PDB file of C-alpha atoms in Angstrom:
ATOM      1  CA  UNK A  12      -9.537  16.232  -1.219  1.00  0.00           C
ATOM      2  CA  UNK A  13      -9.311  13.245   1.242  1.00  0.00           C
ATOM      3  CA  UNK A  14     -10.060  10.297  -1.355  1.00  0.00           C
ATOM      4  CA  UNK A  15      -9.749   7.780   1.570  1.00  0.00           C
ATOM      5  CA  UNK A  16     -10.417   8.332   4.601  1.00  0.00           C
ATOM      6  CA  UNK A  17     -10.454   6.110   8.614  1.00  0.00           C
ATOM      7  CA  UNK A  18     -11.944   8.379  10.876  1.00  0.00           C
ATOM      8  CA  UNK A  19     -11.568   5.732  14.003  1.00  0.00           C
ATOM      9  CA  UNK A  20      -6.636   6.141  14.795  1.00  0.00           C
ATOM     10  CA  UNK A  21      -7.321   3.360  17.076  1.00  0.00           C
ATOM     11  CA  UNK A  22      -9.632   0.896  17.818  1.00  0.00           C
ATOM     12  CA  UNK A  23      -9.750  -1.952  21.174  1.00  0.00           C
ATOM     13  CA  UNK A  24     -12.141  -5.637  20.773  1.00  0.00           C
ATOM     14  CA  UNK A  25     -11.276  -8.283  22.552  1.00  0.00           C
ATOM     15  CA  UNK A  26      -9.874 -10.641  22.022  1.00  0.00           C
ATOM     16  CA  UNK A  27     -13.763 -14.021  20.192  1.00  0.00           C
ATOM     17  CA  UNK A  28     -15.558 -10.597  19.491  1.00  0.00           C
ATOM     18  CA  UNK A  29     -15.151  -9.227  16.334  1.00  0.00           C
ATOM     19  CA  UNK A  30     -14.996  -5.362  15.220  1.00  0.00           C
ATOM     20  CA  UNK A  31     -15.884  -3.207  11.681  1.00  0.00           C
ATOM     21  CA  UNK A  32     -12.466  -0.335  10.622  1.00  0.00           C
ATOM     22  CA  UNK A  33     -14.217   1.670   9.327  1.00  0.00           C
ATOM     23  CA  UNK A  34     -13.005   3.342   5.437  1.00  0.00           C
ATOM     24  CA  UNK A  35     -14.969   6.241   3.513  1.00  0.00           C
ATOM     25  CA  UNK A  36     -14.342   6.866  -0.149  1.00  0.00           C
ATOM     26  CA  UNK A  37     -14.492   9.676  -3.313  1.00  0.00           C
ATOM     27  CA  UNK A  38     -14.366   9.082  -6.431  1.00  0.00           C
ATOM     28  CA  UNK A  39     -16.139  10.095  -9.297  1.00  0.00           C
ATOM     29  CA  UNK A  40     -14.816   6.508 -11.366  1.00  0.00           C
ATOM     30  CA  UNK A  41     -17.223   4.145 -12.060  1.00  0.00           C
ATOM     31  CA  UNK A  42     -14.587   0.780 -11.772  1.00  0.00           C
ATOM     32  CA  UNK A  43     -12.247   1.196  -8.916  1.00  0.00           C
ATOM     33  CA  UNK A  44     -11.171  -1.790  -6.740  1.00  0.00           C
ATOM     34  CA  UNK A  45     -11.071  -1.372  -3.075  1.00  0.00           C
ATOM     35  CA  UNK A  46      -8.297  -3.117  -0.848  1.00  0.00           C
ATOM     36  CA  UNK A  47      -7.940  -3.754   2.937  1.00  0.00           C
ATOM     37  CA  UNK A  48      -4.179  -4.715   3.517  1.00  0.00           C
ATOM     38  CA  UNK A  49      -2.765  -5.255   7.577  1.00  0.00           C
ATOM     39  CA  UNK A  50       0.348  -4.016   8.958  1.00  0.00           C
ATOM     40  CA  UNK A  51       1.760  -5.530  11.971  1.00  0.00           C
ATOM     41  CA  UNK A  52       4.782  -4.195  14.634  1.00  0.00           C
ATOM     42  CA  UNK A  53       7.474  -6.170  12.233  1.00  0.00           C
ATOM     43  CA  UNK A  54       6.717  -3.491   8.375  1.00  0.00           C
ATOM     44  CA  UNK A  55       5.401  -6.248   6.371  1.00  0.00           C
ATOM     45  CA  UNK A  56       1.920  -5.105   4.792  1.00  0.00           C
ATOM     46  CA  UNK A  57      -0.407  -8.046   3.638  1.00  0.00           C
ATOM     47  CA  UNK A  58      -3.190  -7.651   1.489  1.00  0.00           C
ATOM     48  CA  UNK A  59      -5.879  -9.097   3.723  1.00  0.00           C
ATOM     49  CA  UNK A  60      -9.506  -8.068   1.572  1.00  0.00           C
ATOM     50  CA  UNK A  61     -10.921  -6.934  -2.096  1.00  0.00           C
ATOM     51  CA  UNK A  62     -14.171  -5.595  -3.316  1.00  0.00           C
ATOM     52  CA  UNK A  63     -14.985  -4.357  -7.142  1.00  0.00           C
ATOM     53  CA  UNK A  64     -17.172  -2.059  -7.642  1.00  0.00           C
ATOM     54  CA  UNK A  65     -19.135  -3.895 -10.174  1.00  0.00           C
ATOM     55  CA  UNK A  66     -19.605  -6.698  -7.390  1.00  0.00           C
ATOM     56  CA  UNK A  67     -22.243  -7.503  -6.167  1.00  0.00           C
ATOM     57  CA  UNK A  68     -22.202  -9.448  -3.012  1.00  0.00           C
ATOM     58  CA  UNK A  69     -19.479  -8.749  -0.446  1.00  0.00           C
ATOM     59  CA  UNK A  70     -16.104  -9.821  -0.697  1.00  0.00           C
ATOM     60  CA  UNK A  71     -15.346 -12.609   2.696  1.00  0.00           C
ATOM     61  CA  UNK A  72     -12.293 -13.989   3.227  1.00  0.00           C
ATOM     62  CA  UNK A  73     -11.877 -16.580   6.314  1.00  0.00           C
ATOM     63  CA  UNK A  74     -13.117 -14.090   9.632  1.00  0.00           C
ATOM     64  CA  UNK A  75     -12.910 -10.649   6.615  1.00  0.00           C
ATOM     65  CA  UNK A  76     -15.119 -10.055   5.016  1.00  0.00           C
ATOM     66  CA  UNK A  77     -15.961  -5.816   3.252  1.00  0.00           C
ATOM     67  CA  UNK A  78     -19.867  -4.159   4.289  1.00  0.00           C
ATOM     68  CA  UNK A  79     -19.667  -2.297   0.987  1.00  0.00           C
ATOM     69  CA  UNK A  80     -22.438   0.168   0.247  1.00  0.00           C
ATOM     70  CA  UNK A  81     -22.143   2.071  -3.140  1.00  0.00           C
ATOM     71  CA  UNK A  82     -24.272   4.376  -2.075  1.00  0.00           C
ATOM     72  CA  UNK A  83     -22.852   5.660   0.969  1.00  0.00           C
ATOM     73  CA  UNK A  84     -19.309   5.202  -0.302  1.00  0.00           C
ATOM     74  CA  UNK A  85     -18.337   3.349   2.540  1.00  0.00           C
ATOM     75  CA  UNK A  86     -16.152  -0.330   2.345  1.00  0.00           C
ATOM     76  CA  UNK A  87     -15.841  -1.754   6.124  1.00  0.00           C
ATOM     77  CA  UNK A  88     -13.995  -4.385   7.545  1.00  0.00           C
ATOM     78  CA  UNK A  89     -15.155  -6.663   9.274  1.00  0.00           C
ATOM     79  CA  UNK A  90     -13.218  -8.606  11.238  1.00  0.00           C
ATOM     80  CA  UNK A  91     -15.003 -11.576  13.209  1.00  0.00           C
ATOM     81  CA  UNK A  92     -14.117 -13.678  16.069  1.00  0.00           C
ATOM     82  CA  UNK A  93     -10.313 -10.950  16.699  1.00  0.00           C
ATOM     83  CA  UNK A  94      -7.301 -13.213  17.793  1.00  0.00           C
ATOM     84  CA  UNK A  95      -4.015 -11.892  19.601  1.00  0.00           C
ATOM     85  CA  UNK A  96      -2.847 -11.451  16.496  1.00  0.00           C
ATOM     86  CA  UNK A  97      -4.937  -9.478  14.887  1.00  0.00           C
ATOM     87  CA  UNK A  98      -3.115  -6.615  17.028  1.00  0.00           C
ATOM     88  CA  UNK A  99      -1.818  -4.510  13.757  1.00  0.00           C
ATOM     89  CA  UNK A 100      -2.399  -1.277  11.214  1.00  0.00           C
ATOM     90  CA  UNK A 101      -5.374  -1.646   9.111  1.00  0.00           C
ATOM     91  CA  UNK A 102      -5.567   0.072   6.000  1.00  0.00           C
ATOM     92  CA  UNK A 103      -7.928   1.014   3.143  1.00  0.00           C
ATOM     93  CA  UNK A 104      -6.868   1.657  -0.519  1.00  0.00           C
ATOM     94  CA  UNK A 105      -9.222   2.633  -3.814  1.00  0.00           C
ATOM     95  CA  UNK A 106      -7.199   1.737  -7.497  1.00  0.00           C
ATOM     96  CA  UNK A 107      -7.823   4.786  -9.030  1.00  0.00           C
ATOM     97  CA  UNK A 108      -8.215   4.524 -12.858  1.00  0.00           C
ATOM     98  CA  UNK A 109      -9.632   1.722 -15.165  1.00  0.00           C
ATOM     99  CA  UNK A 110      -7.916  -1.151 -14.727  1.00  0.00           C
ATOM    100  CA  UNK A 111      -8.152  -3.052 -18.606  1.00  0.00           C
ATOM    101  CA  UNK A 112      -7.430   0.860 -20.577  1.00  0.00           C
ATOM    102  CA  UNK A 113      -5.300   3.443 -18.375  1.00  0.00           C
ATOM    103  CA  UNK A 114      -2.914   3.491 -15.557  1.00  0.00           C
ATOM    104  CA  UNK A 115      -3.432   2.444 -12.291  1.00  0.00           C
ATOM    105  CA  UNK A 116      -2.142   3.349  -8.987  1.00  0.00           C
ATOM    106  CA  UNK A 117      -3.481   2.064  -4.349  1.00  0.00           C
ATOM    107  CA  UNK A 118      -4.259   5.698  -2.955  1.00  0.00           C
ATOM    108  CA  UNK A 119      -4.624   4.461   0.739  1.00  0.00           C
ATOM    109  CA  UNK A 120      -6.105   5.682   3.968  1.00  0.00           C
ATOM    110  CA  UNK A 121      -4.193   6.860   7.081  1.00  0.00           C
ATOM    111  CA  UNK A 122      -5.246   4.113   8.945  1.00  0.00           C
ATOM    112  CA  UNK A 123      -6.388   2.215  11.850  1.00  0.00           C
ATOM    113  CA  UNK A 124      -4.754   0.862  14.510  1.00  0.00           C
ATOM    114  CA  UNK A 125      -6.518  -2.177  16.062  1.00  0.00           C
ATOM    115  CA  UNK A 126      -5.539  -3.683  19.375  1.00  0.00           C
ATOM    116  CA  UNK A 127      -6.377  -7.013  20.362  1.00  0.00           C
ATOM    117  CA  UNK A 128      -6.614  -7.617  24.236  1.00  0.00           C
ATOM    118  CA  UNK A 129      -7.060 -11.133  26.411  1.00  0.00           C
TER     119      UNK A 129
ATOM    120  CA  UNK B  15      11.388 -17.244  -3.043  1.00  0.00           C
ATOM    121  CA  UNK B  16      10.745 -13.567  -1.723  1.00  0.00           C
ATOM    122  CA  UNK B  17       7.848 -12.210  -4.234  1.00  0.00           C
ATOM    123  CA  UNK B  18       8.923  -9.156  -3.647  1.00  0.00           C
ATOM    124  CA  UNK B  19      12.470  -8.678  -2.712  1.00  0.00           C
ATOM    125  CA  UNK B  20      13.936  -4.897  -1.446  1.00  0.00           C
ATOM    126  CA  UNK B  21      17.276  -4.702  -0.291  1.00  0.00           C
ATOM    127  CA  UNK B  22      19.299  -3.092   2.220  1.00  0.00           C
ATOM    128  CA  UNK B  23      15.724  -4.014   4.935  1.00  0.00           C
ATOM    129  CA  UNK B  24      17.949  -1.515   6.723  1.00  0.00           C
ATOM    130  CA  UNK B  25      20.418   2.289   6.323  1.00  0.00           C
ATOM    131  CA  UNK B  26      20.959   4.146   8.632  1.00  0.00           C
ATOM    132  CA  UNK B  27      23.351   7.463   6.999  1.00  0.00           C
ATOM    133  CA  UNK B  28      24.485  10.620   6.896  1.00  0.00           C
ATOM    134  CA  UNK B  29      22.756  14.023   5.665  1.00  0.00           C
ATOM    135  CA  UNK B  30      23.814  14.521   1.875  1.00  0.00           C
ATOM    136  CA  UNK B  31      25.003  11.855   1.074  1.00  0.00           C
ATOM    137  CA  UNK B  32      23.577   9.328  -1.676  1.00  0.00           C
ATOM    138  CA  UNK B  33      21.839   5.831  -0.885  1.00  0.00           C
ATOM    139  CA  UNK B  34      20.600   3.305  -3.543  1.00  0.00           C
ATOM    140  CA  UNK B  35      17.573   0.955  -2.153  1.00  0.00           C
ATOM    141  CA  UNK B  36      17.451  -2.436  -4.955  1.00  0.00           C
ATOM    142  CA  UNK B  37      13.537  -3.894  -5.655  1.00  0.00           C
ATOM    143  CA  UNK B  38      13.391  -7.359  -7.156  1.00  0.00           C
ATOM    144  CA  UNK B  39      10.216  -8.883  -8.034  1.00  0.00           C
ATOM    145  CA  UNK B  40       9.795 -12.742 -10.051  1.00  0.00           C
ATOM    146  CA  UNK B  41       6.246 -12.973  -9.720  1.00  0.00           C
ATOM    147  CA  UNK B  42       6.629 -11.840 -14.111  1.00  0.00           C
ATOM    148  CA  UNK B  43       3.916  -8.062 -13.126  1.00  0.00           C
ATOM    149  CA  UNK B  44       4.626  -5.545 -15.240  1.00  0.00           C
ATOM    150  CA  UNK B  45       4.656  -2.649 -13.154  1.00  0.00           C
ATOM    151  CA  UNK B  46       6.433  -1.698 -10.413  1.00  0.00           C
ATOM    152  CA  UNK B  47       6.139   1.057  -7.742  1.00  0.00           C
ATOM    153  CA  UNK B  48       7.851   2.569  -4.732  1.00  0.00           C
ATOM    154  CA  UNK B  49       6.053   3.958  -1.766  1.00  0.00           C
ATOM    155  CA  UNK B  50       6.937   5.867   1.356  1.00  0.00           C
ATOM    156  CA  UNK B  51       5.838   5.764   4.852  1.00  0.00           C
ATOM    157  CA  UNK B  52       6.584   8.455   6.960  1.00  0.00           C
ATOM    158  CA  UNK B  53       6.444   7.916  11.245  1.00  0.00           C
ATOM    159  CA  UNK B  54       2.757   9.166  11.167  1.00  0.00           C
ATOM    160  CA  UNK B  55       2.614   5.942   8.937  1.00  0.00           C
ATOM    161  CA  UNK B  56       1.075   7.222   6.348  1.00  0.00           C
ATOM    162  CA  UNK B  57       1.618   5.703   2.690  1.00  0.00           C
ATOM    163  CA  UNK B  58       2.264   7.546  -0.319  1.00  0.00           C
ATOM    164  CA  UNK B  59       3.134   6.347  -3.983  1.00  0.00           C
ATOM    165  CA  UNK B  60       6.047   7.698  -5.379  1.00  0.00           C
ATOM    166  CA  UNK B  61       6.663   5.911  -9.045  1.00  0.00           C
ATOM    167  CA  UNK B  62       4.940   4.010 -11.186  1.00  0.00           C
ATOM    168  CA  UNK B  63       7.116   2.213 -13.898  1.00  0.00           C
ATOM    169  CA  UNK B  64       5.111   0.094 -16.542  1.00  0.00           C
ATOM    170  CA  UNK B  65       7.098  -2.006 -18.791  1.00  0.00           C
ATOM    171  CA  UNK B  66      10.814  -0.144 -18.128  1.00  0.00           C
ATOM    172  CA  UNK B  67       7.922   3.352 -18.492  1.00  0.00           C
ATOM    173  CA  UNK B  68       7.789   5.787 -15.451  1.00  0.00           C
ATOM    174  CA  UNK B  69       3.715   6.399 -16.190  1.00  0.00           C
ATOM    175  CA  UNK B  70       3.593   7.844 -12.619  1.00  0.00           C
ATOM    176  CA  UNK B  71       5.465  10.549 -10.621  1.00  0.00           C
ATOM    177  CA  UNK B  72       4.163  11.885  -7.590  1.00  0.00           C
ATOM    178  CA  UNK B  73       5.801  15.428  -7.189  1.00  0.00           C
ATOM    179  CA  UNK B  74       8.378  13.456  -5.903  1.00  0.00           C
ATOM    180  CA  UNK B  75      12.220  15.844  -5.262  1.00  0.00           C
ATOM    181  CA  UNK B  76      13.854  15.506  -8.235  1.00  0.00           C
ATOM    182  CA  UNK B  77      17.016  13.733  -5.605  1.00  0.00           C
ATOM    183  CA  UNK B  78      14.854  11.228  -6.042  1.00  0.00           C
ATOM    184  CA  UNK B  79      15.850   8.630  -9.651  1.00  0.00           C
ATOM    185  CA  UNK B  80      13.471   5.103 -10.524  1.00  0.00           C
ATOM    186  CA  UNK B  81      15.592   3.217 -12.468  1.00  0.00           C
ATOM    187  CA  UNK B  82      14.199   0.192 -14.527  1.00  0.00           C
ATOM    188  CA  UNK B  83      16.717  -1.647 -15.894  1.00  0.00           C
ATOM    189  CA  UNK B  84      14.348  -4.464 -16.758  1.00  0.00           C
ATOM    190  CA  UNK B  85      10.982  -5.106 -16.549  1.00  0.00           C
ATOM    191  CA  UNK B  86      11.404  -7.330 -12.269  1.00  0.00           C
ATOM    192  CA  UNK B  87      13.371  -4.137 -10.882  1.00  0.00           C
ATOM    193  CA  UNK B  88      12.869  -1.242 -10.085  1.00  0.00           C
ATOM    194  CA  UNK B  89      15.665   0.803  -7.702  1.00  0.00           C
ATOM    195  CA  UNK B  90      15.280   3.636  -5.692  1.00  0.00           C
ATOM    196  CA  UNK B  91      18.546   6.137  -6.118  1.00  0.00           C
ATOM    197  CA  UNK B  92      18.497   8.983  -3.738  1.00  0.00           C
ATOM    198  CA  UNK B  93      20.584  12.156  -3.487  1.00  0.00           C
ATOM    199  CA  UNK B  94      21.732  14.508  -1.175  1.00  0.00           C
ATOM    200  CA  UNK B  95      19.919  13.210   1.636  1.00  0.00           C
ATOM    201  CA  UNK B  96      17.917  14.553   4.051  1.00  0.00           C
ATOM    202  CA  UNK B  97      16.395  14.649   7.374  1.00  0.00           C
ATOM    203  CA  UNK B  98      12.567  14.981   6.235  1.00  0.00           C
ATOM    204  CA  UNK B  99      13.602  12.005   3.946  1.00  0.00           C
ATOM    205  CA  UNK B 100      13.521   9.153   7.065  1.00  0.00           C
ATOM    206  CA  UNK B 101      11.207   7.546   6.267  1.00  0.00           C
ATOM    207  CA  UNK B 102      10.498   3.533   5.253  1.00  0.00           C
ATOM    208  CA  UNK B 103      10.629   2.858   1.167  1.00  0.00           C
ATOM    209  CA  UNK B 104       7.935   0.257  -0.183  1.00  0.00           C
ATOM    210  CA  UNK B 105       8.877  -1.254  -3.231  1.00  0.00           C
ATOM    211  CA  UNK B 106       5.461  -3.157  -5.036  1.00  0.00           C
ATOM    212  CA  UNK B 107       4.278  -4.725  -8.193  1.00  0.00           C
ATOM    213  CA  UNK B 108       1.114  -5.185  -9.303  1.00  0.00           C
ATOM    214  CA  UNK B 109      -0.140  -6.612 -12.516  1.00  0.00           C
ATOM    215  CA  UNK B 110      -0.437  -3.743 -15.505  1.00  0.00           C
ATOM    216  CA  UNK B 111      -2.602  -2.790 -16.678  1.00  0.00           C
ATOM    217  CA  UNK B 112      -4.735  -4.428 -19.783  1.00  0.00           C
ATOM    218  CA  UNK B 113      -4.633  -7.809 -17.911  1.00  0.00           C
ATOM    219  CA  UNK B 114      -7.591  -9.352 -15.497  1.00  0.00           C
ATOM    220  CA  UNK B 115      -6.640  -9.348 -11.979  1.00  0.00           C
ATOM    221  CA  UNK B 116      -7.554  -6.876  -9.250  1.00  0.00           C
ATOM    222  CA  UNK B 117      -4.586  -5.208  -9.256  1.00  0.00           C
ATOM    223  CA  UNK B 118      -4.263  -5.271  -6.092  1.00  0.00           C
ATOM    224  CA  UNK B 119      -0.311  -5.041  -4.636  1.00  0.00           C
ATOM    225  CA  UNK B 120       2.148  -7.281  -3.793  1.00  0.00           C
ATOM    226  CA  UNK B 121       4.698  -5.597  -0.769  1.00  0.00           C
ATOM    227  CA  UNK B 122       8.368  -6.525   0.058  1.00  0.00           C
ATOM    228  CA  UNK B 123       9.472  -5.518   2.964  1.00  0.00           C
ATOM    229  CA  UNK B 124      10.573  -2.252   3.083  1.00  0.00           C
ATOM    230  CA  UNK B 125      13.577  -0.665   3.856  1.00  0.00           C
ATOM    231  CA  UNK B 126      13.732   1.635   6.792  1.00  0.00           C
ATOM    232  CA  UNK B 127      15.711   4.868   5.920  1.00  0.00           C
ATOM    233  CA  UNK B 128      17.361   6.734   9.205  1.00  0.00           C
ATOM    234  CA  UNK B 129      19.201  10.080   7.794  1.00  0.00           C
ATOM    235  CA  UNK B 130      21.178  11.859  11.266  1.00  0.00           C
TER     236      UNK B 130
END
């Protein structure tokens, strides 16, 4: 079963507008972490934002915020004031396993390609 | 200094050959990984090492053999290359279990392997 689901293969947004990239996850763990990474056309993987399962507030990093709805098991990425440089693939990922006692790995979704137009 | 560096960045080779990709991290992390990104951009973990010890092996063919001479290095050797091995291979590192932090992965730039 897919642990991380990103249902939007592609999204379009105009410059300066906000966009939401969807991510739902599946886990029975109580402790887990959710991540978003950006992969521009140059290929590198850039960490954007992290949300821990016990964090009560939604994570924010500059123009990025994570809309964490635990009951719905969703962790959507919101990019405000889109810029041309935001055009890239965006991956949602989940850390499985207990970070302090067990081994951990990141499981990735299939990604969403975002295109920002002028 | 690049935090996670892998070489070579590009590799073009014939089917049946053997090739290696090297990875080094200078972040002092205990855990290193190899991920494979296929042509559809799907990222899947292959291996994980913690302090030179293999801890995750995700049903990868035994033609793939990782080697970790020390905790700062994790190399990937691939024998008898097949067309389906063509992909981008990412090395990554993170703080190990028992440490504080998010468990965020720090990725290398990727090594694009093309098998002809």
